[in-house]
Short mmCIF file of C-alpha atoms in Angstrom, two decimals:
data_model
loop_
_atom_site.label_atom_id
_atom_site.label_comp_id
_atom_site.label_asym_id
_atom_site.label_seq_id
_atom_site.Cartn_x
_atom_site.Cartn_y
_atom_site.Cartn_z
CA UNK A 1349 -8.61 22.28 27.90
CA UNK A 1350 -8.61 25.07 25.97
CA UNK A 1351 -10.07 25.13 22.27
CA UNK A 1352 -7.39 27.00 20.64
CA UNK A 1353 -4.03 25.74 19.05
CA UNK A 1354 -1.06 26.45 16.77
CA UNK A 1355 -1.96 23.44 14.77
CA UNK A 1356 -5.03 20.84 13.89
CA UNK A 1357 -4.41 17.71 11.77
CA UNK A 1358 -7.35 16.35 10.75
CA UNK A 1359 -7.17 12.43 10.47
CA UNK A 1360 -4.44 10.16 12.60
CA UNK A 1361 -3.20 7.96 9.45
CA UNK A 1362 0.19 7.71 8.83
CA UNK A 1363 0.88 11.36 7.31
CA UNK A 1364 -1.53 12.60 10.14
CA UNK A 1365 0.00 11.16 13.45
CA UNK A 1366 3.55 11.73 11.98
CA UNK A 1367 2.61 15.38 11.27
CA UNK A 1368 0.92 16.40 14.65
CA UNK A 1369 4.08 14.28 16.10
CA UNK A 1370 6.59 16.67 13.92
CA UNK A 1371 4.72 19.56 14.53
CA UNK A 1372 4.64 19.20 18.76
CA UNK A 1373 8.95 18.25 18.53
CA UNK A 1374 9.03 21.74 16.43
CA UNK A 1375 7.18 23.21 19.78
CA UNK A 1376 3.77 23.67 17.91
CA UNK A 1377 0.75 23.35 20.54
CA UNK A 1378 -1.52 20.79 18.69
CA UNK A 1379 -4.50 18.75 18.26
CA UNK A 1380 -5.36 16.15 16.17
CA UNK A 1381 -9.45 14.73 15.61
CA UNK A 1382 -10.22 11.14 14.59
CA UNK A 1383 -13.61 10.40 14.00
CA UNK A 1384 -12.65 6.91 14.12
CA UNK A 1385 -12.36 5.12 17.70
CA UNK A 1386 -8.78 4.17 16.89
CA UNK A 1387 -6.08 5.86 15.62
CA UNK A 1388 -3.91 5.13 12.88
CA UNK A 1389 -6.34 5.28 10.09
CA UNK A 1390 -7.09 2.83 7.33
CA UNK A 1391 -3.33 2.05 7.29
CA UNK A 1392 -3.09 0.32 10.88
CA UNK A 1393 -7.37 -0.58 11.26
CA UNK A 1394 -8.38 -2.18 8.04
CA UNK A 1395 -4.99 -1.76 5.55
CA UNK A 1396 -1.59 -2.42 5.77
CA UNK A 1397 -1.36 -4.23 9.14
CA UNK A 1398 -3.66 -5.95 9.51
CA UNK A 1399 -3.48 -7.69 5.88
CA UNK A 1400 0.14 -8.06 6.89
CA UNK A 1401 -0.80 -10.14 9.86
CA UNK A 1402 -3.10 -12.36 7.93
CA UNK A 1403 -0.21 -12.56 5.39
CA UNK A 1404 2.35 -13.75 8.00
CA UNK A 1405 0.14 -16.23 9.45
CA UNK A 1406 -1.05 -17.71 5.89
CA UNK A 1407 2.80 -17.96 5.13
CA UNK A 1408 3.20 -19.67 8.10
CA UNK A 1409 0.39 -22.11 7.50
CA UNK A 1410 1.72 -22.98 3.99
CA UNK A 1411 4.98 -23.14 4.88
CA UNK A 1412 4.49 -25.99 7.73
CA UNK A 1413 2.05 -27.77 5.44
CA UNK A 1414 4.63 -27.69 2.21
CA UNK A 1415 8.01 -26.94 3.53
CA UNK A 1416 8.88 -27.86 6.98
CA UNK A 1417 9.02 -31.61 6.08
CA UNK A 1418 12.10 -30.45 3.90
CA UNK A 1419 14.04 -29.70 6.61
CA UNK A 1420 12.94 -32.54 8.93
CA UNK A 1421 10.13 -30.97 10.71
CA UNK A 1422 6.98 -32.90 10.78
CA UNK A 1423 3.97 -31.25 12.03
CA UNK A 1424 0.14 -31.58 11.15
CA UNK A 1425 -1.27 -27.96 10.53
CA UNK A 1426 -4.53 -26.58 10.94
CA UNK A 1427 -6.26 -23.62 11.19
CA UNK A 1428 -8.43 -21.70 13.73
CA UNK A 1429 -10.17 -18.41 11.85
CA UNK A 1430 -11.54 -17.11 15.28
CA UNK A 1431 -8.12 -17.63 16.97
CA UNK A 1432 -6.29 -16.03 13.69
CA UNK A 1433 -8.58 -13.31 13.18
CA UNK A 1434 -7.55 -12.53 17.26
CA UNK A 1435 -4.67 -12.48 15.96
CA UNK A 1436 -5.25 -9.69 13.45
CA UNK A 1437 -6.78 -7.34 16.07
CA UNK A 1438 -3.89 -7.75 18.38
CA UNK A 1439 -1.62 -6.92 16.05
CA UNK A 1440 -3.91 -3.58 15.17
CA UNK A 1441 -4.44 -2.74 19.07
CA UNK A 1442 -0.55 -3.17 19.95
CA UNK A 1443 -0.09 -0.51 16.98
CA UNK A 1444 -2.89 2.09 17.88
CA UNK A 1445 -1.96 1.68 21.52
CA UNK A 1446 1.94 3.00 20.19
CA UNK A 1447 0.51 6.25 18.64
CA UNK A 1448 -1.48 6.70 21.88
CA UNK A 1449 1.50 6.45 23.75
CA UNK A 1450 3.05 8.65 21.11
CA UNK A 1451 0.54 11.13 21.73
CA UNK A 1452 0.55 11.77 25.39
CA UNK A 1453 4.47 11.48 24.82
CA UNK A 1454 4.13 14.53 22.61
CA UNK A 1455 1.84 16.41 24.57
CA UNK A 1456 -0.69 15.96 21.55
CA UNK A 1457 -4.66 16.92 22.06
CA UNK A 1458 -6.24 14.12 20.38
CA UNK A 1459 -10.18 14.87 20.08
CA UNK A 1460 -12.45 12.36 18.71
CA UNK A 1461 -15.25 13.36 16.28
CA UNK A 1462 -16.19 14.41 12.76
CA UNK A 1463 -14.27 17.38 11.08
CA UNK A 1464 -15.82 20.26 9.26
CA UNK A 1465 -13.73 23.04 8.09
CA UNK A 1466 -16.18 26.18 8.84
CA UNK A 1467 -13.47 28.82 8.34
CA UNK A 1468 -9.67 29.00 7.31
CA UNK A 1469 -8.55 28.49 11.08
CA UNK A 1470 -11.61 26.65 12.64
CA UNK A 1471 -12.78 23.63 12.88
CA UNK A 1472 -16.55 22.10 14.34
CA UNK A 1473 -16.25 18.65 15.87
CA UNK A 1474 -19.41 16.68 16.25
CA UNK A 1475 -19.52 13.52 18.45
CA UNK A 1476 -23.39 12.70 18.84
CA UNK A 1477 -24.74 15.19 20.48
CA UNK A 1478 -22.18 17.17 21.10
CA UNK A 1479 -20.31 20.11 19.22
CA UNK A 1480 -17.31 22.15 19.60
CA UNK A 1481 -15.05 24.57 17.94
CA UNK A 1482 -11.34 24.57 17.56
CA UNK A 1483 -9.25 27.45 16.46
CA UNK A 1484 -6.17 27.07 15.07
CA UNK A 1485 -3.21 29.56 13.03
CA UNK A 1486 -2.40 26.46 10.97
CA UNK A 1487 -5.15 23.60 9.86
CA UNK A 1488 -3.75 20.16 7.87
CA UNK A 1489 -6.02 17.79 6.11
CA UNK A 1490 -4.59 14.22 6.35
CA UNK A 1491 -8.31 12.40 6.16
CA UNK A 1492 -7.10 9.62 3.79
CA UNK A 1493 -8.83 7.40 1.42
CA UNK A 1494 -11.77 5.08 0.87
CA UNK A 1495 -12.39 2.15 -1.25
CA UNK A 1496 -14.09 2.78 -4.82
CA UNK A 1497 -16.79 1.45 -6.06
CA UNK A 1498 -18.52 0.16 -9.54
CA UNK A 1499 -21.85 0.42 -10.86
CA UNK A 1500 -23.71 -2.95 -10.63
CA UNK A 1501 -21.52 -4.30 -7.31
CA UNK A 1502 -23.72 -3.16 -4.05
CA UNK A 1503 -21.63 -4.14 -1.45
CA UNK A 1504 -23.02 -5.73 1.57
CA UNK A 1505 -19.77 -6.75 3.60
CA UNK A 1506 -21.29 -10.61 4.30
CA UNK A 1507 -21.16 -11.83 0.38
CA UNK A 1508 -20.45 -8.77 -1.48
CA UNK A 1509 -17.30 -7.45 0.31
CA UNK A 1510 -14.96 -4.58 0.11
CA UNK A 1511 -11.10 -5.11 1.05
CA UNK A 1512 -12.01 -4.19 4.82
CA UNK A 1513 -14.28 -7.38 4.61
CA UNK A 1514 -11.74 -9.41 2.95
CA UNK A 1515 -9.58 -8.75 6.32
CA UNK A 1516 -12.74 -10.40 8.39
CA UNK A 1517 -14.05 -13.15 6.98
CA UNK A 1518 -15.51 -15.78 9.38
CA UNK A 1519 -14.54 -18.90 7.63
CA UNK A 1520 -12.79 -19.93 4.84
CA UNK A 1521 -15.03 -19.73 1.56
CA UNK A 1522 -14.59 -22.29 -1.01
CA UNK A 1523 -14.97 -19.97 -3.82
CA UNK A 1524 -13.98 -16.41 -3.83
CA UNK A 1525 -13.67 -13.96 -7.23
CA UNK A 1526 -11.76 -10.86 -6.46
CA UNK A 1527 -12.93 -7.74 -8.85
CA UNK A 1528 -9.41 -6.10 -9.39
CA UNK A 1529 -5.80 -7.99 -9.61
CA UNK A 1530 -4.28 -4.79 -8.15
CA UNK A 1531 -1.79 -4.86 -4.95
CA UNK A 1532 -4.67 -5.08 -2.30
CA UNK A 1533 -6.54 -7.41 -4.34
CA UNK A 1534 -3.56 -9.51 -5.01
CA UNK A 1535 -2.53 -10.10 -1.69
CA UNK A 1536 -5.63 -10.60 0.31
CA UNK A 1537 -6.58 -13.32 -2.75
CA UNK A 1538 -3.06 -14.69 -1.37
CA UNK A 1539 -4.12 -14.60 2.04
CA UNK A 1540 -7.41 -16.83 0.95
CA UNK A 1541 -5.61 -18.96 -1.51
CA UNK A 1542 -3.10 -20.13 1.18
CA UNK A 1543 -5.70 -20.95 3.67
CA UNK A 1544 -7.64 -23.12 0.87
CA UNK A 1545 -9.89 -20.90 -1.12
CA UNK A 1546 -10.42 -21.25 -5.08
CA UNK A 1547 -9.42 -17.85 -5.97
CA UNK A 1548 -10.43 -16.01 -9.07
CA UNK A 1549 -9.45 -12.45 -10.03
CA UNK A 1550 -11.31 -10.56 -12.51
CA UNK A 1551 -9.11 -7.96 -13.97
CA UNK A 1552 -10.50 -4.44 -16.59
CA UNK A 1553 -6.69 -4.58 -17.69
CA UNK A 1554 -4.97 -6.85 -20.01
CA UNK A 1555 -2.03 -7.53 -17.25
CA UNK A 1556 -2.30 -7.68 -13.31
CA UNK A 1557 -0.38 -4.92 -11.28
CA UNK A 1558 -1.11 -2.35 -13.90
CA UNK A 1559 1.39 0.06 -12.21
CA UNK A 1560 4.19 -2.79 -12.11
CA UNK A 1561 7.27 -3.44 -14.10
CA UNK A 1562 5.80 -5.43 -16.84
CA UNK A 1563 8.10 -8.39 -16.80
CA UNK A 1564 7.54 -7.97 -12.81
CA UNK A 1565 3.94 -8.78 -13.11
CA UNK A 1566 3.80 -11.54 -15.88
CA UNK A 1567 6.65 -13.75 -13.60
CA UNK A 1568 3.93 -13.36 -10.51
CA UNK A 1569 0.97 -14.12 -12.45
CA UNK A 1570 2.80 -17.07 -13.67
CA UNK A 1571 3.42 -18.04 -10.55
CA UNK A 1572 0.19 -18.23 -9.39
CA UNK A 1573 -1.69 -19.47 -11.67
CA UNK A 1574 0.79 -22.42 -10.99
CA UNK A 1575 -0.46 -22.35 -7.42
CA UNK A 1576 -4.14 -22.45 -8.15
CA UNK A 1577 -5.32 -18.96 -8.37
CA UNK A 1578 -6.81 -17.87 -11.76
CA UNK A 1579 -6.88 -14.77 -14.05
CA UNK A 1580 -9.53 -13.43 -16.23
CA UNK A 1581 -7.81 -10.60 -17.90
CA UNK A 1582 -9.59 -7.86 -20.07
CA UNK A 1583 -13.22 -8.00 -18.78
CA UNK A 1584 -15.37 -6.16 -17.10
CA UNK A 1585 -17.90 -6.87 -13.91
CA UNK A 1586 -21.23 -6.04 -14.94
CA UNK A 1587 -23.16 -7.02 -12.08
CA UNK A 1588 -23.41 -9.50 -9.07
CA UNK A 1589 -26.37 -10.78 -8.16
CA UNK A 1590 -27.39 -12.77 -4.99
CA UNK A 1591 -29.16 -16.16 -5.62
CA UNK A 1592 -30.38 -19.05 -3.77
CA UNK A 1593 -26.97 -20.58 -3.10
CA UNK A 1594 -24.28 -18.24 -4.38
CA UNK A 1595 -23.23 -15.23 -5.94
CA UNK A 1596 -23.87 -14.85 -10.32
CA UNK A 1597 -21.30 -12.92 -11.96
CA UNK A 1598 -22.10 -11.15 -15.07
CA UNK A 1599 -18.94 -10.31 -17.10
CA UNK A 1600 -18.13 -8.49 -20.28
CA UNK A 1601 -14.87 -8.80 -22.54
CA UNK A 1602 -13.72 -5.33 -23.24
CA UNK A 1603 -12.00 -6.55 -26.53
CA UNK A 1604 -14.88 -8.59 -28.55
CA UNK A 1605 -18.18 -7.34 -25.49
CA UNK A 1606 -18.62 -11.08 -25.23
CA UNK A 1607 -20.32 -12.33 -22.51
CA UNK A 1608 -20.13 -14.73 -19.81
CA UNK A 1609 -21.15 -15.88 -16.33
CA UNK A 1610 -19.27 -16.95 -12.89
CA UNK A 1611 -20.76 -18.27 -9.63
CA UNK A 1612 -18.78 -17.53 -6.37
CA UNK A 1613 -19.52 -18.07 -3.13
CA UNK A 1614 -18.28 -14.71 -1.64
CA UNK A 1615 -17.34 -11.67 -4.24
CA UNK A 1616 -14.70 -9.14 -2.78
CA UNK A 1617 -14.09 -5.76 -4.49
CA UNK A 1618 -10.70 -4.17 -5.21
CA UNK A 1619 -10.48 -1.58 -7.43
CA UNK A 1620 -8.68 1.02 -5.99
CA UNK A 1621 -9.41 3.83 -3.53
CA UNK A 1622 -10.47 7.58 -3.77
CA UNK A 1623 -10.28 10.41 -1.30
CA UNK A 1624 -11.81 10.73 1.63
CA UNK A 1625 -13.24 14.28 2.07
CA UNK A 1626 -16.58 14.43 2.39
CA UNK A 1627 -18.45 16.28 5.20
CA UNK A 1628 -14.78 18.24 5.46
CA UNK A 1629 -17.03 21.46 4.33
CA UNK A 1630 -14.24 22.16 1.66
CA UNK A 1631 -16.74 23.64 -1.11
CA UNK A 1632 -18.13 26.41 1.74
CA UNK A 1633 -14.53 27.27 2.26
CA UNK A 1634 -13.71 27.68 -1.12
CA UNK A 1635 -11.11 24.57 -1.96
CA UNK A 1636 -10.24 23.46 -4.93
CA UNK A 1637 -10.84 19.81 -5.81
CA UNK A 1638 -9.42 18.20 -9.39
CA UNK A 1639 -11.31 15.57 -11.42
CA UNK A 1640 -10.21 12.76 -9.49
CA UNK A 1641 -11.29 14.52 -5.92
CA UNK A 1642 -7.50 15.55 -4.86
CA UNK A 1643 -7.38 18.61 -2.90
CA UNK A 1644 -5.45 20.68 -4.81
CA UNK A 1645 -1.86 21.98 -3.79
CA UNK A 1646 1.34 23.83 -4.20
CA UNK A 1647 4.52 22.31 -3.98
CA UNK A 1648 4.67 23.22 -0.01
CA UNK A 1649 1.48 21.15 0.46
CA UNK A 1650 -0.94 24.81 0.76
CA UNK A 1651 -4.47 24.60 -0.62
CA UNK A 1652 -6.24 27.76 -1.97
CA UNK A 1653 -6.38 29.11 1.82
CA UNK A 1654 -2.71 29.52 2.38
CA UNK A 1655 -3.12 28.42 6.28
CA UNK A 1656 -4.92 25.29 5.31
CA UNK A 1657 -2.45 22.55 4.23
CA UNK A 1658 -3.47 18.89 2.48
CA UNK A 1659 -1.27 15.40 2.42
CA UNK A 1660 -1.52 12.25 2.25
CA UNK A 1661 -4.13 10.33 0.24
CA UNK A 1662 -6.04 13.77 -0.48
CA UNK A 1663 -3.67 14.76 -2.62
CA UNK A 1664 -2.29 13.81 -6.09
CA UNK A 1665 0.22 10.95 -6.16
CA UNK A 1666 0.69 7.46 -5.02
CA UNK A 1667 -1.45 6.32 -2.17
CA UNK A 1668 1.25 4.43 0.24
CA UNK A 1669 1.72 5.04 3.89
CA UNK A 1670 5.09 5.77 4.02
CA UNK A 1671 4.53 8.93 1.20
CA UNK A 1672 2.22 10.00 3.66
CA UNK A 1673 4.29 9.83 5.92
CA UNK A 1674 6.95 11.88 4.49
CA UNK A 1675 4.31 14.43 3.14
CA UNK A 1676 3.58 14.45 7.10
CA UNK A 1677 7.30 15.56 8.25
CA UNK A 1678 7.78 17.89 5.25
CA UNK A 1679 4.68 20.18 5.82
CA UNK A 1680 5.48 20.14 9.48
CA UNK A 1681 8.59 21.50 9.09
CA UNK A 1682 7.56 24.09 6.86
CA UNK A 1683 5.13 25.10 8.80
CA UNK A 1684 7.57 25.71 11.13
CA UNK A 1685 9.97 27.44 9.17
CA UNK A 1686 12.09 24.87 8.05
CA UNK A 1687 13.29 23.28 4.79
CA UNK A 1688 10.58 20.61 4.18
CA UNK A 1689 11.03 18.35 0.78
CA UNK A 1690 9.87 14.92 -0.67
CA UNK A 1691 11.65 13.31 -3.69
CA UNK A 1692 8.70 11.74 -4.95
CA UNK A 1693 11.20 10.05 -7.52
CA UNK A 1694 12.38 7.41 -4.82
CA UNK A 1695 8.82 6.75 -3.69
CA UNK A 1696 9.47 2.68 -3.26
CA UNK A 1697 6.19 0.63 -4.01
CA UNK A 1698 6.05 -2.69 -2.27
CA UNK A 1699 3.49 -5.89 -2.94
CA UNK A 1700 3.24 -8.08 -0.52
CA UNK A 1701 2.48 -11.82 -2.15
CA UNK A 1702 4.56 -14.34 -1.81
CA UNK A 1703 7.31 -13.53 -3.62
CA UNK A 1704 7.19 -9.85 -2.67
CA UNK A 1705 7.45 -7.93 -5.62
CA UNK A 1706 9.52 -3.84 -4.90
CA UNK A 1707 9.94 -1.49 -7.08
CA UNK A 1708 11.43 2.32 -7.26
CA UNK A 1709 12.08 4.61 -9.63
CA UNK A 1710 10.91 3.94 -13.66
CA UNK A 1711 10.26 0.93 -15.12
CA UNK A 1712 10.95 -0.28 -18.57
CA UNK A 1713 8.44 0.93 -19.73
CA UNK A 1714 8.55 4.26 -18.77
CA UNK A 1715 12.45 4.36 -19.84
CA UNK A 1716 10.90 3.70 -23.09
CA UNK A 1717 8.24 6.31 -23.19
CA UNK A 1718 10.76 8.83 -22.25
CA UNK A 1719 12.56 7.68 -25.10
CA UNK A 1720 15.57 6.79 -22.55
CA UNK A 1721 18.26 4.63 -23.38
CA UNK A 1722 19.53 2.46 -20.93
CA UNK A 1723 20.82 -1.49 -19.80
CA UNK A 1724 19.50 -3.94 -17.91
CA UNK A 1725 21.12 -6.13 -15.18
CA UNK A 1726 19.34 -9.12 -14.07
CA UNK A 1727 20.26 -11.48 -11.44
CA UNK A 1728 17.79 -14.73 -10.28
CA UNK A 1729 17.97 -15.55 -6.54
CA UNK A 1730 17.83 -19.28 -7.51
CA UNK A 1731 21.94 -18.61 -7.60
CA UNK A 1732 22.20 -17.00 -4.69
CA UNK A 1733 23.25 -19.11 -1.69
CA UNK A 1734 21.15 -17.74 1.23
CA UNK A 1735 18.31 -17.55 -1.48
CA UNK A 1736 18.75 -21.56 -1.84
CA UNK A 1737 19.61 -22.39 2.25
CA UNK A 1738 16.19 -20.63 3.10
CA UNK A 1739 14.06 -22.19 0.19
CA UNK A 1740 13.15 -19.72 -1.09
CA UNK A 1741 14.53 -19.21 -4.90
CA UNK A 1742 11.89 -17.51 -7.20
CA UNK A 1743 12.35 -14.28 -8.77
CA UNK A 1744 15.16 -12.13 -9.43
CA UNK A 1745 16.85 -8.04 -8.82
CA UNK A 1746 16.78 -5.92 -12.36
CA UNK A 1747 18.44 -3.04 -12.14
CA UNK A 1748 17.97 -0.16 -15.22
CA UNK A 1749 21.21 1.91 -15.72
CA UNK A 1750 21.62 4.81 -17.79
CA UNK A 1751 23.10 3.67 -21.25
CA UNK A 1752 25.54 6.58 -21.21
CA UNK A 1753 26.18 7.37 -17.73
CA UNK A 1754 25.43 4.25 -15.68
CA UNK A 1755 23.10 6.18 -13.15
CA UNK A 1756 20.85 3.88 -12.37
CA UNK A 1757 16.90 4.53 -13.57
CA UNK A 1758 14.86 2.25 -11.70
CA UNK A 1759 15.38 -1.17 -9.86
CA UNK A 1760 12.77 -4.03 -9.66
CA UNK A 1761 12.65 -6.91 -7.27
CA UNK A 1762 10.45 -9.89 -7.23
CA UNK A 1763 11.53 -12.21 -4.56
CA UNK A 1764 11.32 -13.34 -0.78
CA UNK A 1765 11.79 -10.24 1.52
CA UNK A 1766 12.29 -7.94 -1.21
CA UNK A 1767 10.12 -5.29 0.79
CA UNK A 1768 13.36 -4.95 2.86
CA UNK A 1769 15.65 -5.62 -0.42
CA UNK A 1770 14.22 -2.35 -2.03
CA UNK A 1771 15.42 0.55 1.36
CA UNK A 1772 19.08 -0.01 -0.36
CA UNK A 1773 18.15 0.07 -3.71
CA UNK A 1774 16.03 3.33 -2.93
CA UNK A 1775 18.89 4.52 -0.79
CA UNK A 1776 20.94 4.27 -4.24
CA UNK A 1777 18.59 6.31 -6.42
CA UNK A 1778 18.23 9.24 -3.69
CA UNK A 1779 21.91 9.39 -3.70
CA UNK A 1780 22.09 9.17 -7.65
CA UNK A 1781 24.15 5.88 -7.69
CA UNK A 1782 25.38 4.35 -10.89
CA UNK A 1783 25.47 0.78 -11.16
CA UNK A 1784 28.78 0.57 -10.74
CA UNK A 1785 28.82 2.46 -7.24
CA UNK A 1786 26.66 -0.48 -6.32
CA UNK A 1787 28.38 -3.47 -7.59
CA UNK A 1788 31.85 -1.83 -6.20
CA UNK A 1789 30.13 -2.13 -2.69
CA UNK A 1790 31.17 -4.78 -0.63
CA UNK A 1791 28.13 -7.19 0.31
CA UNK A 1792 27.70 -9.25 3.55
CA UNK A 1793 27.93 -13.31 2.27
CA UNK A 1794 25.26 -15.35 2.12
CA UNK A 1795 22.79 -12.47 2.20
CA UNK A 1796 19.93 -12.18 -0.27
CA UNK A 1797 21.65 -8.29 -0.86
CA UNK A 1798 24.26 -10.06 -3.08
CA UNK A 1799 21.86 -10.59 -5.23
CA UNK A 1800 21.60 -6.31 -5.62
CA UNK A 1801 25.63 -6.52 -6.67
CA UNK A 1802 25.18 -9.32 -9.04
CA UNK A 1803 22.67 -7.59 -10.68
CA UNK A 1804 24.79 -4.35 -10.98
CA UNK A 1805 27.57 -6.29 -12.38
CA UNK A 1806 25.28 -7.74 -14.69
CA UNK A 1807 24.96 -4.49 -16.05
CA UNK A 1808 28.33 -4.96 -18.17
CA UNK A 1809 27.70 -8.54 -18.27
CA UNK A 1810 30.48 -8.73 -15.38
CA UNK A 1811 28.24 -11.17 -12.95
CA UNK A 1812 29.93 -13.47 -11.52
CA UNK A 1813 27.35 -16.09 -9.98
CA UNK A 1814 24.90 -15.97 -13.05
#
């Protein structure tokens, strides 16, 4: 094999595989290093699939132990952790095992080891014992993200766990206090919740889902507090401690520094993630890193070394798989010589509780920073018919029109399956739809999408269901 390439991607996560795919179908020779034994990154290992799996089966679960009876099915649930946590890793192995097959499709390298950067078109691998060099004309950092961490919280991944531990418990635990009521937090805590833990979240802000439409967030914390799980908004963690027979939580208000103490049996961490990009050797080659540890870049994804190239969770902006994965087709292609772009306006943001809750483009409250004026068009999917056939009626589509030309601003979905809801709504905003392009468009009946033309209608007050 030889050791020299047009290309290296370092890091097979979503913008990484995607890129070193894009980059072989533009004719590129290319290798991509994992240091990982899997591909896919923390997106397919210990992220988005794998808490997807273990949200499908909790759903499940609930569903036959609440619902089924409803509609005349009668069945006696239980569960099996060992069998559903197989599950899990099936779910992860059928996934790597597609960007294998992608790979050797593509005519892809892949080389597995840790990345260091020693000049602006090599790269050192070291497995164990072993070290190599790779030269390339073109090198692309897509190495990802890793779970923060606070002062006081020493995680041990058996009591004290991070989100990768809250995809593997053993058992059930009667007692668990998530630190952070962001999306990851939020739906792992739904995972537990369903399967019978006492969930707690302890939140630093005054609202869960920080980043959320506000009215968005409040209706899902509503709804599950209603369901069992409880907020403690506006405090702080100061420390866990391990004692005798559980965990003691010290907290502090951040309003009045009053404080209190909790007792959980297992305490799982979730306060966001940072880039991943140490032992890259970036300071020796002279990259520039901003306060928050992004790689810095232009707008065609080029670091301070104009053949080195960053995406991905390195890099400013939202960290989500599928802008990744864009970032990972766009720098490809200009690499290549061809027109490579993101609109990172129509970035759609999914959370995946039960409802789902989807979002693109600005929320109200942005509109109102911006000092925006614009309407609001709300439909509930408690009046929509396939909404109330499948049993599943909470939330609602808002969609936020311009006041003076209609274009619509931002739509906001809380609801069952409103991850798949939000591809028309963002479809809509990329093409610069007004609300009245949507409501005009003829709907499939009884589809939950009706529920996106009701809510344009209800723009001008013109729904006709609500």
């Amino acid at each position: 094999m030889s050791n020299k390439f047009d290309s290296i991607v370092i890091g097979s996560g979503p913008g990484g595989y995607v890129c070193a795919i894009r980059l072989a179908q533009n004719g590129h020779s290319v290798a991509i290093i994992e240091k990982n034994k899997n591909f896919g990154g923390t997106c397919l290992n210990v992220g988005c699939i794998p808490s997807k799996a273990l949200l499908h089966a909790s759903h499940v679960y609930e569903q036959s132990k609440n619902e089924y009876s409803k509609m005349g099915i009668n069945v006696k649930p239980s569960i099996n952790i060992k069998e559903l946590l197989n599950y899990k890793e099936a779910m992860i192995k059928s996934n790597t095992d597609g960007i294998s097959f992608l790979f050797k499709k593509n005519k892809i390298v892949s080389i597995n080891g840790s990345a260091e950067i020693i000049s602006n078109n090599s790269v050192k691998v070291t497995n164990g014992k072993n070290i190599d060099t790779y030269t390339a004309s073109n090198i692309i950092i897509a190495t990802g993200s890793t779970h923060n961490t606070i002062p006081g919280v020493d995680i041990d991944e058996k009591h004290i766990i991070s989100s990768t531990g809250g995809l593997s418990l053993d058992r059930v635990p009667d007692n668990l206090l998530i630190i952070g009521a962001g999306y990851i937090g939020i739906e792992l805590g739904s995972v537990w919740s369903r399967l019978g833990s006492k969930v707690t979240f302890v939140e630093a802000f005054d609202k869960i889902l920080p980043n959320t439409d506000d009215e968005c967030g409040e209706y899902l914390r509503k709804l599950l507090e209603k369901r069992g799980m409880k907020f403690i908004l506006n405090t702080k963690v100061e420390s866990v401690k391990k004692e005798k027979n559980a965990l003691k939580i010290n907290l502090i208000n951040a309003t009045d520094s009053s404080k209190s103490i909790l007792t959980s049996d297992i305490v799982m961490q979730s306060v966001g993630r940072k880039p991943y990009v140490e032992g890259l050797g970036l300071d020796s080659i002279g990259l520039k890193l901003d306060k928050f540890h992004n790689i810095d870049v232009d707008k065609n994804f080029q670091t301070s070394e104009k053949n080195i190239y960053a995406i991905g969770d390195v890099i400013n902006g939202p960290m989500l798989a599928h802008k990744a994965e864009e970032e990972g087709v766009a720098v490809a292609d200009i690499i290549c010589g061809k027109y490579g772009h993101v609109n990172y306006d129509v970035i759609p943001s999914v959370i995946y509780c039960d409802p789902e809750i989807a979002s693109v483009g600005k929320t109200e409250s942005d509109l109102k920073e911006e000092k925006i004026e614009y309407k609001v068009g709300k439909f509930p999917f408690i009046a929509n018919g396939r909404a109330k056939v499948n049993n599943q009626t909470e939330g609602f589509v808002k969609i936020l029109s311009d006041a003076e030309t209609d274009k619509v601003h931002g739509i906001h979905i809380v609801g069952s399956d409103a991850g798949n809801l939000i591809g028309e709504a963002v479809l809509a905003l990329e093409f610069g739809a007004s609300s009245e392009d949507i409501a005009r468009t003829c709907h499939a009946h009884p589809t939950l999408t009706e529920s996106l033309k009701e809510a344009a209608l209800d723009v001008d007050n013109m729904a006709i269901h609500k």
